[in-house]
Each structure stands twice: as C-alpha cells, then as structure tokens.
Amino acid sequence: MGKNKLKKFAEMETLPNVHQYPFSALRDGVGCPHRGRWAADVFNNSNPLTLELGCGKGEYAVGMGRTYPGRNFIGIDIKGARMWTGAKEAHAEGLSNVAFLRTSIHLLAEFFAPAEVSEIWITFPDPQMKKVNKRLTGTHFLEIYRKVLAPGGVIRLKTDSPFLYAYTKAMIEHNGLPLLAATDDLYGSPLSAEVPPITTYYEQQWLSRGIPSKYIAWQIPEDAVLSEPDVDIEPDTYRSFGRGTLQGF
C-alpha cells in the first residue's frame, strides 16, 4: 500500500464526519451505536436522511449538503481512500449535515434501522452487465434498501449506461413498482429541474463525449414481491473510464 493511501487512512481516523466500524464489532453483536439514531446522534436534528451509495469521492453527498441544508446526507463506500476527498472537503466547509460511512452496501441494515432512510441516491455505478446480483438496482439490493427505507421513500439513479437504464426500467415495470420519473437524456429534459445541480468529475467526462446522463426514480412498496425481469438488453458499446478507451467517438 502506498504512503499516500496510508496517510489518508490515518487522517480518516481523525475526521469527526467519518464513521468506520470493524466487521468484528458487527460479528460480536456490538453493532453501530447510531443505528436508528443518526439524525439525533450525528447531525443533532430530526431532518430527513439521504444516502449516497458507492459515493466514491463524495462529490454528490457534499454537493447535496450544500444545496439542501435542511436534509442530512451520508456518503457510503467501502473504499476509504476515495471517501477521504469528500470527507475533508465537507469538514473544511463546516457542512454539519454531511457525513461518511465506510462499509459495504450489503450491510446497510446493520447500520440503519427500519424506516430510518427517506431517500437513496445511486450515482454512476458500475452497470455490472454480467452479474445481476452485483447490480445496484437489481432486486438483490432492492431487498436490502427496503429494510431501511421509510414508507414512501425514493430511490434515484443517475447513470451514463444505456444498459443499466434499460435494465432498471424493465425491473421496475416487471415488478409493478411506482415509477416517479425517467429520462434517457436528463439535461435535455424538464426533469433536470428536479435533480440537484451537481455534476461529478466522471459525469462531466461522459457529457463531454456526447453520452447523456440518464435518470430514473422509483419506490418499493412494502408488500411488493420482487423478481428479476426476463429481458435481453443490448450491452453498452463503450468502456468505463480506467478500463480502456471509449469506442465510437
């Protein structure tokens, strides 16, 4: 591990807006002391709580914290070296409504109580075209989200991926879930007025290459029985940043 990463990990331990719990604490039944009490314990208010899943550098969590001071935001990621950027920025700006949690998304119910979360944002995740159980909008993860979402809670996805957008729409339609909004060209749609005015570093790169941002929002009723749609979706024709060069541009 590089010295820079070690330095970041060490600094993460000192940042008051970063929460890290060893797996051993969950295994031994100690658990997270803030479960069911994040608003009161961490944010000292009773405002609604939004999670950004797979937050990376936390650009969206920090941006939403600036834009909506009457809400609480937690960026969640397993990779602490990335999260360090957003945590430092939020702390330096005194954004008391932004925090970060280092953990796996699989463990959400270990950290949040039923109905504690009012909204979930998933921003530009890996579409996982070959592995449905790793797809963050797949039914495997929806069952996890449902454990922590309040009645009427909303899930929102922004993605560059035509595959993930088409899959998510098919999943929603197949399960009869309430669809609140959907567009395959967010910034060419009136729906852009409903979305926070935040573009991440990677989103800006996609847009500069002519790949529009897609947006979809939906809910999961408590009594919905979820199953995977039987659909054949054309794979994306380009590669993500960091895994090769874009094709077709």
CSV table of C-alpha atoms in Angstrom, one decimal:
chain,number,residue,atom,x,y,z
A,1,MET,CA,0.0,0.0,0.0
A,2,GLY,CA,1.4,3.4,-1.0
A,3,LYS,CA,2.4,6.0,1.6
A,4,ASN,CA,-0.3,8.4,0.3
A,5,LYS,CA,-3.0,5.9,1.0
A,6,LEU,CA,-1.7,5.1,4.4
A,7,LYS,CA,-1.7,8.9,5.2
A,8,LYS,CA,-5.3,9.2,4.0
A,9,PHE,CA,-6.4,6.2,6.1
A,10,ALA,CA,-4.7,7.7,9.2
A,11,GLU,CA,-6.3,11.1,8.6
A,12,MET,CA,-9.7,9.4,8.2
A,13,GLU,CA,-9.5,8.2,11.7
A,14,THR,CA,-9.3,11.8,13.0
A,15,LEU,CA,-12.1,13.3,10.9
A,16,PRO,CA,-15.3,13.7,13.0
A,17,ASN,CA,-17.6,13.3,10.0
A,18,VAL,CA,-16.2,9.8,9.1
A,19,HIS,CA,-17.7,6.7,10.7
A,20,GLN,CA,-15.8,3.3,10.4
A,21,TYR,CA,-16.7,0.2,12.3
A,22,PRO,CA,-14.7,-3.0,12.1
A,23,PHE,CA,-16.5,-6.1,10.9
A,24,SER,CA,-15.7,-7.7,14.3
A,25,ALA,CA,-18.0,-5.3,16.0
A,26,LEU,CA,-20.9,-6.5,13.9
A,27,ARG,CA,-19.9,-10.1,14.2
A,28,ASP,CA,-19.7,-9.9,18.0
A,29,GLY,CA,-23.1,-8.2,18.3
A,30,VAL,CA,-21.7,-4.7,19.3
A,31,GLY,CA,-23.2,-3.1,16.3
A,32,CYS,CA,-23.3,0.5,15.2
A,33,PRO,CA,-24.3,2.8,18.1
A,34,HIS,CA,-26.0,5.3,15.7
A,35,ARG,CA,-28.4,2.7,14.2
A,36,GLY,CA,-31.8,4.3,14.4
A,37,ARG,CA,-30.3,7.5,15.8
A,38,TRP,CA,-28.2,9.0,13.0
A,39,ALA,CA,-30.2,12.2,12.9
A,40,ALA,CA,-30.1,12.8,16.7
A,41,ASP,CA,-26.6,11.5,17.4
A,42,VAL,CA,-24.6,12.6,14.4
A,43,PHE,CA,-26.5,15.6,12.9
A,44,ASN,CA,-28.2,16.9,16.1
A,45,ASN,CA,-31.5,17.4,14.4
A,46,SER,CA,-34.6,15.4,13.1
A,47,ASN,CA,-34.2,16.2,9.4
A,48,PRO,CA,-34.7,13.5,6.7
A,49,LEU,CA,-31.8,11.3,5.8
A,50,THR,CA,-30.4,10.7,2.3
A,51,LEU,CA,-27.8,8.0,1.5
A,52,GLU,CA,-25.4,8.2,-1.5
A,53,LEU,CA,-24.4,4.6,-2.2
A,54,GLY,CA,-21.0,3.9,-3.8
A,55,CYS,CA,-20.2,7.6,-3.1
A,56,GLY,CA,-16.5,7.4,-4.3
A,57,LYS,CA,-15.0,10.8,-3.6
A,58,GLY,CA,-18.3,12.0,-2.2
A,59,GLU,CA,-19.0,14.7,-4.7
A,60,TYR,CA,-22.7,14.2,-4.7
A,61,ALA,CA,-23.1,13.9,-1.0
A,62,VAL,CA,-21.1,17.1,-0.5
A,63,GLY,CA,-22.9,18.9,-3.3
A,64,MET,CA,-26.3,17.9,-1.9
A,65,GLY,CA,-25.3,19.0,1.6
A,66,ARG,CA,-24.5,22.5,0.2
A,67,THR,CA,-27.7,22.6,-1.8
A,68,TYR,CA,-30.2,21.3,0.8
A,69,PRO,CA,-29.2,22.4,4.3
A,70,GLY,CA,-32.5,21.1,5.7
A,71,ARG,CA,-31.6,17.5,5.0
A,72,ASN,CA,-28.9,15.1,6.2
A,73,PHE,CA,-26.6,13.2,3.9
A,74,ILE,CA,-24.4,10.2,4.3
A,75,GLY,CA,-22.0,9.0,1.6
A,76,ILE,CA,-21.3,5.3,1.8
A,77,ASP,CA,-18.4,3.4,0.2
A,78,ILE,CA,-16.1,0.6,1.1
A,79,LYS,CA,-13.0,2.4,-0.3
A,80,GLY,CA,-11.8,4.8,2.3
A,81,ALA,CA,-9.0,6.4,0.2
A,82,ARG,CA,-11.6,7.8,-2.2
A,83,MET,CA,-14.0,8.9,0.5
A,84,TRP,CA,-11.2,10.9,2.1
A,85,THR,CA,-11.6,13.7,-0.5
A,86,GLY,CA,-15.3,14.4,0.2
A,87,ALA,CA,-14.9,14.0,4.0
A,88,LYS,CA,-12.0,16.5,4.0
A,89,GLU,CA,-14.0,19.0,1.9
A,90,ALA,CA,-17.2,18.7,4.0
A,91,HIS,CA,-15.2,19.1,7.2
A,92,ALA,CA,-13.3,22.1,5.9
A,93,GLU,CA,-16.5,23.8,4.8
A,94,GLY,CA,-18.2,23.1,8.1
A,95,LEU,CA,-21.0,21.1,6.4
A,96,SER,CA,-22.6,19.7,9.6
A,97,ASN,CA,-25.3,17.9,7.5
A,98,VAL,CA,-22.8,15.7,5.6
A,99,ALA,CA,-21.2,12.5,7.0
A,100,PHE,CA,-19.5,9.5,5.6
A,101,LEU,CA,-19.7,5.8,6.4
A,102,ARG,CA,-17.2,3.2,5.3
A,103,THR,CA,-18.9,-0.1,4.8
A,104,SER,CA,-20.3,-2.5,2.3
A,105,ILE,CA,-23.7,-1.7,0.9
A,106,HIS,CA,-24.7,-5.3,1.7
A,107,LEU,CA,-24.6,-4.3,5.4
A,108,LEU,CA,-26.9,-1.3,5.3
A,109,ALA,CA,-29.4,-2.9,7.6
A,110,GLU,CA,-26.7,-3.3,10.2
A,111,PHE,CA,-26.2,0.5,10.3
A,112,PHE,CA,-29.7,1.8,9.7
A,113,ALA,CA,-32.9,0.9,11.4
A,114,PRO,CA,-36.2,0.2,9.5
A,115,ALA,CA,-37.7,3.4,8.1
A,116,GLU,CA,-34.7,5.5,9.0
A,117,VAL,CA,-33.8,6.5,5.5
A,118,SER,CA,-36.0,8.7,3.3
A,119,GLU,CA,-34.0,8.7,0.1
A,120,ILE,CA,-31.3,6.7,-1.7
A,121,TRP,CA,-29.1,8.1,-4.5
A,122,ILE,CA,-27.1,5.8,-6.7
A,123,THR,CA,-24.8,7.8,-8.9
A,124,PHE,CA,-22.9,6.4,-11.9
A,125,PRO,CA,-22.4,2.8,-10.6
A,126,ASP,CA,-20.7,0.0,-12.5
A,127,PRO,CA,-23.6,-1.4,-14.6
A,128,GLN,CA,-22.4,-5.0,-13.9
A,129,MET,CA,-23.7,-6.2,-17.2
A,130,LYS,CA,-22.7,-9.8,-16.5
A,131,LYS,CA,-23.5,-10.1,-12.8
A,132,VAL,CA,-27.1,-9.3,-11.9
A,133,ASN,CA,-26.5,-9.8,-8.1
A,134,LYS,CA,-23.9,-7.1,-8.1
A,135,ARG,CA,-26.2,-4.6,-10.0
A,136,LEU,CA,-27.1,-1.9,-7.5
A,137,THR,CA,-30.6,-1.5,-9.0
A,138,GLY,CA,-31.2,-5.3,-9.1
A,139,THR,CA,-33.7,-7.0,-6.9
A,140,HIS,CA,-31.0,-8.4,-4.6
A,141,PHE,CA,-30.1,-4.9,-3.5
A,142,LEU,CA,-33.6,-3.6,-3.6
A,143,GLU,CA,-34.5,-6.1,-0.8
A,144,ILE,CA,-31.6,-4.5,1.2
A,145,TYR,CA,-32.8,-1.0,0.6
A,146,ARG,CA,-36.4,-1.9,1.5
A,147,LYS,CA,-35.2,-2.8,5.0
A,148,VAL,CA,-34.1,0.7,5.8
A,149,LEU,CA,-36.3,3.0,3.6
A,150,ALA,CA,-39.2,4.8,5.2
A,151,PRO,CA,-42.7,4.3,3.7
A,152,GLY,CA,-42.8,6.5,0.6
A,153,GLY,CA,-39.0,6.5,0.4
A,154,VAL,CA,-37.5,7.1,-3.0
A,155,ILE,CA,-34.6,5.5,-4.9
A,156,ARG,CA,-32.9,7.7,-7.5
A,157,LEU,CA,-30.4,6.6,-10.2
A,158,LYS,CA,-28.1,8.7,-12.4
A,159,THR,CA,-26.1,6.7,-14.9
A,160,ASP,CA,-24.3,7.0,-18.2
A,161,SER,CA,-25.1,3.4,-19.0
A,162,PRO,CA,-27.9,2.7,-21.6
A,163,PHE,CA,-27.8,-0.9,-20.4
A,164,LEU,CA,-28.3,-0.1,-16.7
A,165,TYR,CA,-31.0,2.4,-17.5
A,166,ALA,CA,-32.9,-0.1,-19.7
A,167,TYR,CA,-32.5,-2.8,-17.1
A,168,THR,CA,-33.7,-0.7,-14.3
A,169,LYS,CA,-36.8,0.4,-16.2
A,170,ALA,CA,-37.5,-3.2,-17.1
A,171,MET,CA,-37.1,-4.2,-13.4
A,172,ILE,CA,-39.5,-1.5,-12.3
A,173,GLU,CA,-42.1,-2.4,-14.9
A,174,HIS,CA,-41.8,-6.1,-14.3
A,175,ASN,CA,-42.4,-5.7,-10.6
A,176,GLY,CA,-45.1,-3.1,-10.9
A,177,LEU,CA,-43.2,-0.6,-8.8
A,178,PRO,CA,-44.3,3.1,-8.7
A,179,LEU,CA,-42.2,4.9,-11.3
A,180,LEU,CA,-41.8,8.6,-10.4
A,181,ALA,CA,-39.5,9.9,-13.2
A,182,ALA,CA,-37.5,8.5,-16.1
A,183,THR,CA,-35.5,10.1,-18.9
A,184,ASP,CA,-32.6,8.9,-21.1
A,185,ASP,CA,-31.4,12.5,-21.5
A,186,LEU,CA,-31.6,14.3,-18.2
A,187,TYR,CA,-30.2,17.6,-19.3
A,188,GLY,CA,-32.4,17.7,-22.4
A,189,SER,CA,-35.5,17.0,-20.3
A,190,PRO,CA,-37.7,19.2,-17.9
A,191,LEU,CA,-36.8,16.6,-15.2
A,192,SER,CA,-33.4,18.3,-14.9
A,193,ALA,CA,-35.1,21.0,-12.8
A,194,GLU,CA,-36.0,18.3,-10.2
A,195,VAL,CA,-32.4,17.0,-9.8
A,196,PRO,CA,-29.7,18.6,-7.7
A,197,PRO,CA,-27.4,20.9,-9.9
A,198,ILE,CA,-24.4,18.6,-9.3
A,199,THR,CA,-22.2,17.0,-12.0
A,200,THR,CA,-19.4,14.8,-10.8
A,201,TYR,CA,-16.0,14.6,-12.4
A,202,TYR,CA,-16.9,11.4,-14.3
A,203,GLU,CA,-20.3,12.7,-15.4
A,204,GLN,CA,-18.6,15.8,-16.9
A,205,GLN,CA,-16.4,13.5,-18.9
A,206,TRP,CA,-19.3,11.4,-20.2
A,207,LEU,CA,-21.2,14.5,-21.2
A,208,SER,CA,-18.2,16.0,-23.0
A,209,ARG,CA,-18.1,12.8,-25.1
A,210,GLY,CA,-21.7,13.1,-26.1
A,211,ILE,CA,-23.0,10.4,-23.7
A,212,PRO,CA,-26.2,11.8,-22.0
A,213,SER,CA,-27.0,11.2,-18.3
A,214,LYS,CA,-29.9,9.0,-17.7
A,215,TYR,CA,-32.2,9.5,-14.6
A,216,ILE,CA,-34.8,7.3,-13.0
A,217,ALA,CA,-36.7,7.5,-9.7
A,218,TRP,CA,-39.0,4.9,-8.1
A,219,GLN,CA,-40.4,3.5,-4.9
A,220,ILE,CA,-40.6,0.0,-3.4
A,221,PRO,CA,-44.0,-0.7,-1.7
A,222,GLU,CA,-43.6,-2.9,1.4
A,223,ASP,CA,-45.8,-5.6,0.0
A,224,ALA,CA,-44.2,-5.8,-3.4
A,225,VAL,CA,-42.9,-9.3,-4.3
A,226,LEU,CA,-39.7,-8.8,-6.3
A,227,SER,CA,-38.3,-10.9,-9.1
A,228,GLU,CA,-35.8,-10.3,-11.9
A,229,PRO,CA,-37.2,-9.4,-15.4
A,230,ASP,CA,-36.6,-11.9,-18.2
A,231,VAL,CA,-35.3,-9.4,-20.8
A,232,ASP,CA,-32.5,-9.3,-23.3
A,233,ILE,CA,-30.8,-5.9,-23.2
A,234,GLU,CA,-28.1,-4.8,-25.6
A,235,PRO,CA,-24.7,-4.3,-23.8
A,236,ASP,CA,-23.1,-0.9,-23.7
A,237,THR,CA,-20.8,-0.2,-26.7
A,238,TYR,CA,-18.1,1.6,-24.8
A,239,ARG,CA,-15.9,1.0,-21.8
A,240,SER,CA,-15.9,2.8,-18.5
A,241,PHE,CA,-13.1,5.2,-17.6
A,242,GLY,CA,-10.0,3.5,-16.3
A,243,ARG,CA,-10.7,0.2,-18.1
A,244,GLY,CA,-10.0,1.2,-21.6
A,245,THR,CA,-10.6,3.9,-24.3
A,246,LEU,CA,-14.1,5.0,-25.3
A,247,GLN,CA,-15.3,3.5,-28.5
A,248,GLY,CA,-17.3,5.2,-31.3
A,249,PHE,CA,-16.3,8.8,-30.6
